[in-house]
Tab-separated table of C-alpha atoms in Angstrom:
chain	number	residue	atom	x	y	z
F	1	MET	CA	0.000	0.000	0.000
F	2	SER	CA	1.245	3.483	-0.857
F	3	LYS	CA	2.708	5.283	2.152
F	4	LEU	CA	0.793	8.404	1.140
F	5	TRP	CA	-2.562	6.618	1.123
F	6	SER	CA	-1.798	4.709	4.313
F	7	GLU	CA	-1.227	7.936	6.245
F	8	PRO	CA	-4.903	9.055	6.637
F	9	PRO	CA	-5.876	5.809	8.460
F	10	ARG	CA	-2.775	6.167	10.644
F	11	ALA	CA	-3.718	9.774	11.452
F	12	ILE	CA	-7.278	8.714	12.325
F	13	GLY	CA	-5.895	5.948	14.542
F	14	ARG	CA	-3.598	8.405	16.330
F	15	GLY	CA	-6.510	10.767	16.862
F	16	LEU	CA	-8.656	7.992	18.330
F	17	LEU	CA	-5.826	6.853	20.602
F	18	ILE	CA	-5.291	10.398	21.893
F	19	SER	CA	-9.057	10.745	22.443
F	20	LEU	CA	-9.169	7.482	24.403
F	21	ILE	CA	-6.211	8.487	26.569
F	22	SER	CA	-7.738	11.920	27.198
F	23	THR	CA	-11.097	10.378	28.087
F	24	ALA	CA	-9.444	7.885	30.438
F	25	ILE	CA	-7.866	10.802	32.308
F	26	VAL	CA	-10.590	13.456	32.163
F	27	LEU	CA	-13.668	11.291	32.815
F	28	PRO	CA	-12.579	9.928	36.230
F	29	LEU	CA	-11.408	13.397	37.252
F	30	GLY	CA	-14.765	14.823	36.194
F	31	CYS	CA	-16.618	12.256	38.281
F	32	LEU	CA	-14.366	12.881	41.280
F	33	LEU	CA	-14.258	16.691	41.138
F	34	VAL	CA	-17.617	17.602	39.582
F	35	LEU	CA	-20.327	14.941	39.912
F	36	LEU	CA	-19.376	13.620	43.346
F	37	PRO	CA	-19.082	17.061	45.059
F	38	ILE	CA	-22.397	18.161	43.528
F	39	ALA	CA	-24.104	14.970	44.702
F	40	VAL	CA	-22.662	15.286	48.205
F	41	GLY	CA	-23.333	19.030	48.411
F	42	SER	CA	-26.998	18.559	47.531
F	43	HIS	CA	-27.488	16.539	50.736
F	44	ILE	CA	-25.747	18.980	53.092
F	45	GLN	CA	-27.982	21.304	55.074
F	46	ASN	CA	-25.290	23.943	55.649
F	47	GLU	CA	-25.749	26.266	52.678
F	48	ARG	CA	-22.237	27.709	52.833
F	49	LEU	CA	-20.570	24.298	52.916
F	50	SER	CA	-22.902	23.004	50.205
F	51	LEU	CA	-22.033	25.989	48.004
F	52	LEU	CA	-18.310	25.441	48.517
F	53	LEU	CA	-18.604	21.764	47.583
F	54	THR	CA	-20.581	22.468	44.416
F	55	ILE	CA	-18.359	25.332	43.201
F	56	VAL	CA	-14.748	24.881	44.338
F	57	PRO	CA	-14.052	21.314	43.070
F	58	PRO	CA	-15.598	21.933	39.595
F	59	VAL	CA	-13.621	25.175	39.242
F	60	PHE	CA	-10.478	23.296	40.255
F	61	PHE	CA	-11.345	20.623	37.651
F	62	VAL	CA	-11.636	23.227	34.888
F	63	LEU	CA	-8.350	24.860	35.910
F	64	LEU	CA	-6.620	21.480	36.164
F	65	VAL	CA	-7.761	20.234	32.745
F	66	GLY	CA	-7.282	23.570	30.982
F	67	GLY	CA	-3.961	24.306	32.652
F	68	GLY	CA	-2.747	20.764	32.054
F	69	SER	CA	-3.624	20.960	28.357
F	70	TRP	CA	-1.857	24.288	27.865
F	71	GLY	CA	1.058	23.121	29.993
F	72	PHE	CA	1.491	19.996	27.871
F	73	LEU	CA	1.289	22.057	24.673
F	74	TRP	CA	3.909	24.498	26.003
F	75	TRP	CA	6.192	21.612	27.020
F	76	MET	CA	5.839	19.945	23.605
F	77	LEU	CA	6.566	23.169	21.696
F	78	ARG	CA	9.592	23.948	23.872
F	79	ARG	CA	10.894	20.393	23.457
F	80	ARG	CA	10.548	20.561	19.665
F	81	ALA	CA	12.155	23.993	19.549
F	82	ALA	CA	15.107	22.791	21.631
F	83	THR	CA	15.576	19.720	19.406
F	84	LEU	CA	15.434	21.737	16.184
F	85	ASP	CA	17.692	24.482	17.573
F	86	ALA	CA	20.274	21.868	18.548
F	87	ALA	CA	20.137	20.424	15.024
F	88	PHE	CA	20.250	23.582	12.891
F	89	ASN	CA	21.891	26.313	14.989
F	90	PRO	CA	25.357	24.672	14.642
F	91	LEU	CA	25.018	25.122	10.861
F	92	GLY	CA	24.678	28.878	11.322
F	93	LEU	CA	20.899	28.937	10.872
F	94	SER	CA	18.864	31.095	13.243
F	95	GLY	CA	15.375	29.955	14.177
F	96	GLN	CA	12.110	31.554	15.149
F	97	ARG	CA	8.564	30.430	15.818
F	98	GLU	CA	5.844	30.996	13.235
F	99	VAL	CA	2.149	30.920	14.139
F	100	LEU	CA	1.965	28.462	17.079
F	101	THR	CA	3.418	25.099	16.077
F	102	MET	CA	5.679	26.040	13.142
F	103	ARG	CA	9.368	26.963	13.160
F	104	ARG	CA	11.591	28.555	10.520
F	105	TYR	CA	15.384	28.654	10.248
F	106	GLU	CA	17.386	30.872	7.893
F	107	GLY	CA	21.023	31.514	7.143
F	108	HIS	CA	23.817	30.725	4.697
F	109	ILE	CA	25.792	27.515	4.239
F	110	ARG	CA	28.904	27.670	2.055
F	111	GLY	CA	27.681	30.877	0.490
F	112	ARG	CA	24.244	29.500	-0.379
F	113	LYS	CA	21.006	30.669	1.187
F	114	ALA	CA	19.529	27.941	3.388
F	115	ARG	CA	16.092	27.677	4.934
F	116	VAL	CA	14.346	25.081	7.074
F	117	TYR	CA	10.624	24.871	7.801
F	118	PHE	CA	8.980	22.627	10.383
F	119	ARG	CA	5.228	22.231	10.799
F	120	ARG	CA	2.726	19.748	12.126
F	121	GLY	CA	2.563	16.357	10.493
F	122	PRO	CA	5.438	16.281	11.235
F	123	THR	CA	6.802	17.908	8.077
F	124	LEU	CA	10.388	19.100	7.710
F	125	GLU	CA	11.550	20.960	4.584
F	126	LEU	CA	15.147	21.972	3.834
F	127	TYR	CA	15.843	24.568	1.113
F	128	LEU	CA	19.224	25.305	-0.477
F	129	SER	CA	19.585	28.064	-3.073
F	130	THR	CA	20.778	27.295	-6.598
F	131	PRO	CA	20.828	29.304	-9.843
F	132	LEU	CA	18.972	26.501	-11.668
F	133	GLN	CA	15.493	27.406	-12.874
F	134	THR	CA	14.081	24.056	-13.983
F	135	ARG	CA	12.027	21.498	-12.062
F	136	PHE	CA	12.446	17.861	-11.149
F	137	SER	CA	11.566	15.534	-8.277
F	138	VAL	CA	12.884	12.222	-6.984
F	139	ASP	CA	11.211	9.893	-4.496
F	140	GLU	CA	10.646	6.217	-3.763
F	141	ALA	CA	8.491	4.637	-6.463
F	142	ASP	CA	5.033	3.321	-5.628
F	143	LYS	CA	2.305	2.056	-7.951
F	144	VAL	CA	-0.487	4.291	-6.669
F	145	GLY	CA	1.478	7.523	-7.080
F	146	THR	CA	2.744	6.538	-10.522
F	147	THR	CA	-0.774	5.620	-11.662
F	148	LEU	CA	-2.174	8.943	-10.468
F	149	ALA	CA	0.635	10.803	-12.223
F	150	GLY	CA	-0.203	8.906	-15.426
F	151	TRP	CA	-3.815	10.052	-15.194
F	152	LEU	CA	-2.493	13.616	-15.026
F	153	GLY	CA	-0.376	13.080	-18.130
F	154	ARG	CA	2.951	12.736	-16.326
F	155	ALA	CA	5.264	9.769	-16.672
F	156	PRO	CA	8.460	9.107	-14.694
F	157	LEU	CA	11.773	8.922	-16.489
F	158	ALA	CA	13.069	5.505	-17.475
F	159	LEU	CA	16.317	5.250	-15.511
F	160	SER	CA	19.348	3.405	-16.878
F	161	ASN	CA	21.541	3.941	-13.806
F	162	PRO	CA	21.238	0.775	-11.632
F	163	ALA	CA	22.228	2.824	-8.567
F	164	LEU	CA	18.834	4.562	-8.807
F	165	GLU	CA	16.773	1.379	-8.835
F	166	GLY	CA	13.537	1.823	-6.909
F	167	LEU	CA	13.499	5.605	-7.300
F	168	ARG	CA	11.002	7.592	-9.355
F	169	VAL	CA	12.002	10.741	-11.224
F	170	PHE	CA	9.822	13.397	-12.838
F	171	ALA	CA	11.537	16.187	-14.768
F	172	MET	CA	10.600	19.219	-16.826
F	173	ASP	CA	13.904	19.130	-18.742
F	174	GLU	CA	14.382	15.405	-19.283
F	175	ALA	CA	17.725	15.668	-21.104
F	176	TRP	CA	19.232	17.755	-18.297
F	177	ALA	CA	17.835	15.398	-15.650
F	178	ARG	CA	19.260	12.324	-17.397
F	179	ASN	CA	22.702	13.910	-17.583
F	180	LEU	CA	22.542	14.754	-13.884
F	181	LEU	CA	21.364	11.314	-12.821
F	182	GLU	CA	24.048	9.515	-14.817
F	183	THR	CA	26.742	11.007	-12.595
F	184	PRO	CA	27.739	8.730	-9.683
F	185	GLN	CA	27.885	11.711	-7.298
F	186	ALA	CA	24.236	12.602	-7.982
F	187	ALA	CA	23.052	9.024	-7.540
F	188	GLU	CA	24.880	8.642	-4.235
F	189	ALA	CA	23.668	11.998	-2.901
F	190	LEU	CA	20.061	11.167	-3.784
F	191	LYS	CA	20.245	7.754	-2.129
F	192	ARG	CA	21.658	9.271	1.043
F	193	LEU	CA	18.915	11.915	1.095
F	194	LEU	CA	16.086	9.441	0.539
F	195	ARG	CA	17.260	6.255	2.260
F	196	PHE	CA	18.548	7.308	5.652
F	197	GLU	CA	17.585	5.762	8.982
F	198	GLY	CA	14.867	7.868	10.571
F	199	GLU	CA	11.211	8.308	11.418
F	200	PHE	CA	9.995	10.092	8.274
F	201	ARG	CA	7.737	7.931	6.108
F	202	LEU	CA	7.739	10.051	2.943
F	203	ARG	CA	10.938	11.578	1.526
F	204	ARG	CA	11.274	13.585	-1.678
F	205	VAL	CA	14.021	15.657	-3.277
F	206	GLU	CA	12.817	18.467	-5.525
F	207	LEU	CA	14.363	21.122	-7.681
F	208	ILE	CA	12.192	24.215	-8.009
F	209	PRO	CA	13.315	27.472	-9.613
F	210	GLY	CA	16.052	28.812	-7.357
F	211	TYR	CA	16.087	26.029	-4.736
F	212	LEU	CA	16.912	22.401	-4.100
F	213	VAL	CA	14.459	21.050	-1.536
F	214	LEU	CA	14.367	17.993	0.705
F	215	ARG	CA	10.813	17.338	1.880
F	216	LEU	CA	10.206	14.922	4.756
F	217	HIS	CA	6.674	14.025	5.821
F	218	PHE	CA	4.880	12.005	8.506
F	219	SER	CA	6.272	9.838	11.263
F	220	ASN	CA	6.583	6.097	11.753
F	221	LYS	CA	5.836	6.638	15.447
F	222	VAL	CA	2.311	6.104	16.738
F	223	LEU	CA	2.552	9.212	18.941
F	224	ALA	CA	5.201	11.724	17.866
F	225	PHE	CA	5.577	14.577	20.354
F	226	ASP	CA	9.111	15.363	19.196
F	227	VAL	CA	10.944	15.385	15.859
F	228	ASP	CA	13.689	12.855	15.172
F	229	VAL	CA	16.552	15.048	13.957
F	230	ASN	CA	20.002	15.825	15.318
F	231	ALA	CA	22.949	18.019	14.363
F	232	GLU	CA	24.818	15.246	12.533
F	233	GLN	CA	21.762	14.293	10.473
F	234	ALA	CA	21.059	17.938	9.617
F	235	ARG	CA	24.667	18.407	8.537
F	236	ARG	CA	24.501	15.328	6.264
F	237	TRP	CA	21.263	16.504	4.672
F	238	PHE	CA	22.743	19.847	3.713
F	239	GLU	CA	26.061	18.259	2.661
F	240	ASN	CA	24.188	16.078	0.186
F	241	LEU	CA	22.032	18.948	-1.071
F	242	ILE	CA	25.239	20.931	-1.637
F	243	ALA	CA	26.778	17.950	-3.452
F	244	LEU	CA	23.787	17.908	-5.820
F	245	ALA	CA	23.856	21.667	-6.311
F	246	GLU	CA	27.554	21.648	-7.235
F	247	ILE	CA	27.392	18.922	-9.896
């Protein structure tokens, strides 16, 4: 089954699991701090004590659940930010938060403009500037994606380089792309970018006008509260993008 088409069921499953865990925590607390105090308070003759029992515990419940949710979100965002900072700051890229859950890093690596974007999914995108103005993309081949591309009038290149077996290439300038892919350096760089050990399920290398891009999507983890990236991995990604850009 295509990894792209298998992701929606996985996302639904993760959502259901999170809902079940949340319910298992919130429901007992609600019974203990809301229903039970109200039931007990309704049988107490002392109006002041009855009022305290029916108001204070439910208010505490709301503060506990709301504060816990925001506290967990803050912890998760800080954890992700610290992980991404540790990965990309050593390369000379400075980061900042965008919206609530996104992060962006910018800087220069070996004289080339570099950008990194992280957003929910998780999705991680690395951009490296290049003067090239054509388009091509390389990813792992799958029947569903190739069939859909055929319906849209696009066909992948027939590759003669055995080092690229299992990869799928679409190109605007096919002659240029073939020349690039015949070089051993390009084949090795692409394999290292697409076939590394890590959590990302979908990997794609693209050339868009002005930038080489590595796009990484979705996680193999059932619950991913962090992003699996470190300084050494980030350095290798950009080293291989640079190797492609300099061919």
